[in-house]
Amino acid sequence: QLQLVESGGGWVQPGGSLTLSCAVSGDSGLGLERYAVAWFRQAPGKKRERVGCISGADDSTYYSDSVRGRFTVSRSDAKTTVSLRMNNLKPEETAVYYCATATSCHLYVAGEYRPRSADDYSNWGQGTQVTVSS
């Protein structure tokens, strides 16, 4: 089992930037660095949405259409921290942000790769609140 702890949330004005961190620790049958780590967000009354993911195999990154070009997922040299850099934040991106782990960022089904849904992630952090408002 892996433990994940998010930090770095807070308040930011629209157009501002914020960096979140996910500290990963614990035992795993698979090497810790081999796990994919994803960032999700969930606003009250809305479904949990994956915004980014970093591969455990080669640190390839993937982003949802809504954040691509503005958000960046990266992993520390020690492979124990995954960060989410968020630029040009929008009010509708106010949410609790979570990090989570899975064996990979995607599933290969029906002849194509598809992003894993929230239900496919085995370990979750407690979440950190991000509020974007004037």
C-alpha positions as a printed Julia matrix, in Angstrom:
134×3 Matrix{Float64}:
   0.0    0.0     0.0
   1.18   3.49   -0.83
   0.48   6.63    1.13
  -0.08   9.92   -0.63
  -0.25  13.38    0.89
  -1.17  16.46   -1.11
  -0.07  19.94   -0.19
   0.12  23.4    -1.68
  -3.53  24.26   -2.09
  -4.9   27.67   -1.34
  -6.49  30.74   -2.83
  -5.42  32.34   -6.09
  -6.91  35.01   -8.34
  -8.08  34.14  -11.85
  -5.08  34.03  -14.12
  -2.79  33.17  -11.26
  -0.61  30.13  -10.73
  -0.26  27.51   -8.03
   1.88  24.42   -7.56
   0.59  21.35   -5.75
   2.75  18.54   -4.42
   2.0   14.88   -3.81
   4.35  13.05   -1.48
   4.34   9.31   -2.1
   5.64   6.72    0.34
   5.07   3.19    1.59
   5.42  -0.39    0.46
   4.43  -1.72   -2.91
   4.85  -5.0    -4.72
   5.64  -2.89   -7.75
   8.51  -0.46   -7.41
   7.26   2.91   -6.24
   8.73   4.63   -9.25
   6.87   2.24  -11.55
   3.44   3.54  -10.54
   1.61   6.11  -12.56
   0.49   9.11  -10.55
  -2.52  11.12  -11.6
  -4.04  14.37  -10.46
  -7.8   14.63  -10.13
 -10.08  17.43   -9.1
 -13.61  17.44   -7.79
 -15.88  20.37   -7.17
 -19.05  20.01   -5.06
 -21.8   18.42   -7.1
 -19.48  17.5    -9.96
 -17.82  14.28  -11.01
 -14.2   13.67  -10.18
 -12.1   14.59  -13.21
  -8.58  13.55  -14.11
  -6.53  16.54  -15.15
  -3.11  14.96  -15.59
  -1.09  11.8   -15.24
   2.58  10.87  -15.29
   3.74   7.43  -16.36
   5.76   5.25  -14.02
   7.66   3.71  -16.92
   9.17   6.74  -18.59
   7.65   9.87  -16.99
   5.52  10.58  -20.03
   2.74  13.0   -19.17
  -0.86  13.26  -20.25
  -3.43  15.99  -19.76
  -7.11  16.58  -20.13
  -8.15  18.86  -22.96
  -9.24  21.56  -20.57
  -5.83  21.98  -18.91
  -3.37  21.02  -21.63
  -0.85  23.79  -22.15
  -1.52  25.34  -18.74
  -0.85  22.49  -16.29
   2.35  20.51  -15.93
   2.86  17.24  -14.05
   6.39  16.34  -13.02
   8.18  13.87  -10.77
  11.07  14.55   -8.42
  14.48  12.99   -9.0
  13.92  10.69   -6.03
  10.54   9.65   -7.45
   8.87  10.41   -4.13
   7.08  13.62   -5.07
   4.81  14.4    -7.98
   3.97  18.03   -8.64
   1.18  19.75  -10.48
   2.02  23.22  -11.74
  -1.14  25.11  -12.63
  -0.93  28.28  -14.67
  -3.6   30.75  -15.75
  -6.16  29.32  -13.37
  -9.85  29.84  -14.01
 -12.68  30.21  -11.47
 -14.34  27.03  -12.7
 -11.22  25.13  -11.67
 -12.0   25.69   -8.01
 -12.05  22.19   -6.55
 -10.43  19.75   -4.2
  -7.39  18.36   -5.96
  -6.27  14.79   -5.31
  -3.34  12.66   -6.34
  -3.74   8.95   -6.9
  -1.76   5.95   -8.13
  -2.38   3.22  -10.65
  -0.25   0.76  -12.59
  -0.51   2.94  -15.7
  -2.15   6.09  -16.97
  -4.19   4.3   -19.64
  -6.05   1.15  -20.5
  -5.91  -0.43  -23.92
  -9.44  -1.44  -24.84
 -11.39  -1.75  -28.06
  -8.25  -1.13  -30.07
  -7.27   2.15  -28.43
  -5.72   3.64  -25.31
  -8.15   5.27  -22.93
  -7.45   7.26  -19.77
  -8.16   5.39  -16.56
 -11.16   6.59  -14.61
 -11.06   7.45  -10.92
 -12.31   3.96  -10.04
  -9.13   2.46  -11.48
  -6.8    4.16   -9.01
  -5.78   2.17   -5.97
  -4.38   4.77   -3.59
  -5.53   8.31   -2.91
  -4.41  11.29   -0.94
  -6.71  13.3     1.28
  -7.01  16.17   -1.17
  -6.09  19.83   -1.05
  -8.45  22.72   -1.7
  -7.78  25.12   -4.55
  -9.95  28.21   -4.75
  -9.79  30.5    -7.77
 -11.67  33.74   -7.26
 -11.33  37.5    -7.38
